[in-house]
Amino acid sequence: MRLERIAEEKHEIIRVEAFDGDSFGITLESGHAILLELGDKIHEPTYAALIESGDFCKPYTDGERLCWPGGTALTLKEILDMLLSHGNARQNKDRRIE
């Protein structure tokens, strides 16, 4: 399913797990899975503090957001926007190579 279509529909996050580094696995109630890489975002003060405290590897979900202890959260819309912007950047890079 295309990201644009997922973004248009209402979905619930049912599971989230931390992988190595800056990656998270997110499972939606529809059965779709998302691999989210935060990339440069981990250098932002909010995420750097989570890494320093050891809470970065302790994500959870309230059904609507990817959350961390202390109140930091990303909504599903923010997650999909990150994926879409990363995908667009990748497409533009690929076009320059051709």
CSV table of C-alpha atoms in Angstrom, one decimal:
chain,number,residue,atom,x,y,z
A,1,MET,CA,0.0,0.0,0.0
A,2,ARG,CA,1.3,3.4,-0.9
A,3,LEU,CA,2.2,5.8,1.9
A,4,GLU,CA,-0.1,8.5,0.6
A,5,ARG,CA,-3.0,6.1,0.9
A,6,ILE,CA,-2.1,5.1,4.4
A,7,ALA,CA,-1.9,8.8,5.3
A,8,GLU,CA,-5.4,9.4,4.1
A,9,GLU,CA,-6.9,6.6,6.2
A,10,LYS,CA,-7.4,6.3,9.9
A,11,HIS,CA,-5.0,3.8,11.4
A,12,GLU,CA,-4.1,2.7,14.9
A,13,ILE,CA,-0.6,1.8,16.0
A,14,ILE,CA,-0.8,-1.5,17.8
A,15,ARG,CA,2.9,-2.3,18.3
A,16,VAL,CA,6.2,-0.6,18.4
A,17,GLU,CA,9.7,-1.9,19.0
A,18,ALA,CA,13.2,-0.5,19.0
A,19,PHE,CA,15.8,-1.9,16.7
A,20,ASP,CA,19.5,-1.1,16.7
A,21,GLY,CA,20.6,2.5,16.3
A,22,ASP,CA,17.8,4.9,15.3
A,23,SER,CA,15.3,2.4,13.9
A,24,PHE,CA,11.9,1.4,15.0
A,25,GLY,CA,9.4,-1.2,13.8
A,26,ILE,CA,5.8,0.0,13.9
A,27,THR,CA,2.8,-2.2,13.3
A,28,LEU,CA,-0.6,-0.8,12.3
A,29,GLU,CA,-3.9,-2.5,13.1
A,30,SER,CA,-4.4,-3.0,9.3
A,31,GLY,CA,-1.4,-5.3,9.4
A,32,HIS,CA,0.9,-2.9,7.6
A,33,ALA,CA,4.4,-2.5,9.0
A,34,ILE,CA,6.6,0.6,9.0
A,35,LEU,CA,10.4,0.7,9.5
A,36,LEU,CA,11.1,4.2,10.8
A,37,GLU,CA,14.7,5.5,10.8
A,38,LEU,CA,15.0,8.8,12.7
A,39,GLY,CA,18.3,9.6,11.0
A,40,ASP,CA,19.5,13.1,11.8
A,41,LYS,CA,16.5,13.7,14.1
A,42,ILE,CA,18.4,11.8,16.8
A,43,HIS,CA,20.8,14.7,17.2
A,44,GLU,CA,17.9,17.0,18.2
A,45,PRO,CA,18.0,17.9,21.9
A,46,THR,CA,14.8,15.9,22.7
A,47,TYR,CA,16.0,12.7,21.2
A,48,ALA,CA,19.6,13.2,22.4
A,49,ALA,CA,18.2,13.4,26.0
A,50,LEU,CA,16.3,10.2,25.5
A,51,ILE,CA,19.5,8.4,24.3
A,52,GLU,CA,21.5,9.8,27.2
A,53,SER,CA,18.8,8.6,29.7
A,54,GLY,CA,18.5,5.2,28.1
A,55,ASP,CA,14.8,5.7,27.4
A,56,PHE,CA,15.3,5.9,23.6
A,57,CYS,CA,15.1,2.1,23.4
A,58,LYS,CA,11.8,2.1,25.4
A,59,PRO,CA,9.2,3.3,23.0
A,60,TYR,CA,5.5,2.5,23.4
A,61,THR,CA,2.3,3.4,21.8
A,62,ASP,CA,-1.1,4.8,22.9
A,63,GLY,CA,-2.6,3.8,19.6
A,64,GLU,CA,-2.1,7.2,17.9
A,65,ARG,CA,1.5,8.0,18.6
A,66,LEU,CA,5.0,6.5,19.0
A,67,CYS,CA,5.8,7.6,22.6
A,68,TRP,CA,8.8,7.6,24.9
A,69,PRO,CA,9.0,8.0,28.7
A,70,GLY,CA,8.9,11.7,29.6
A,71,GLY,CA,6.3,12.8,27.0
A,72,THR,CA,8.2,12.8,23.7
A,73,ALA,CA,6.0,11.5,20.9
A,74,LEU,CA,5.5,11.3,17.2
A,75,THR,CA,2.0,11.1,15.7
A,76,LEU,CA,1.3,8.7,12.9
A,77,LYS,CA,0.9,11.7,10.6
A,78,GLU,CA,4.4,12.9,11.6
A,79,ILE,CA,5.8,9.5,11.0
A,80,LEU,CA,4.2,9.2,7.5
A,81,ASP,CA,5.3,12.7,6.6
A,82,MET,CA,8.9,11.8,7.6
A,83,LEU,CA,8.7,8.7,5.4
A,84,LEU,CA,7.2,10.6,2.5
A,85,SER,CA,9.8,13.4,2.7
A,86,HIS,CA,12.6,10.8,2.9
A,87,GLY,CA,11.1,9.0,-0.1
A,88,ASN,CA,10.9,12.2,-2.1
A,89,ALA,CA,14.5,13.1,-1.3
A,90,ARG,CA,15.6,9.6,-2.4
A,91,GLN,CA,13.7,9.9,-5.7
A,92,ASN,CA,15.3,13.3,-6.4
A,93,LYS,CA,18.7,11.9,-5.6
A,94,ASP,CA,18.1,8.9,-8.0
A,95,ARG,CA,17.0,11.3,-10.7
A,96,ARG,CA,20.2,13.3,-10.5
A,97,ILE,CA,22.2,10.1,-10.9
A,98,GLU,CA,20.4,9.1,-14.2
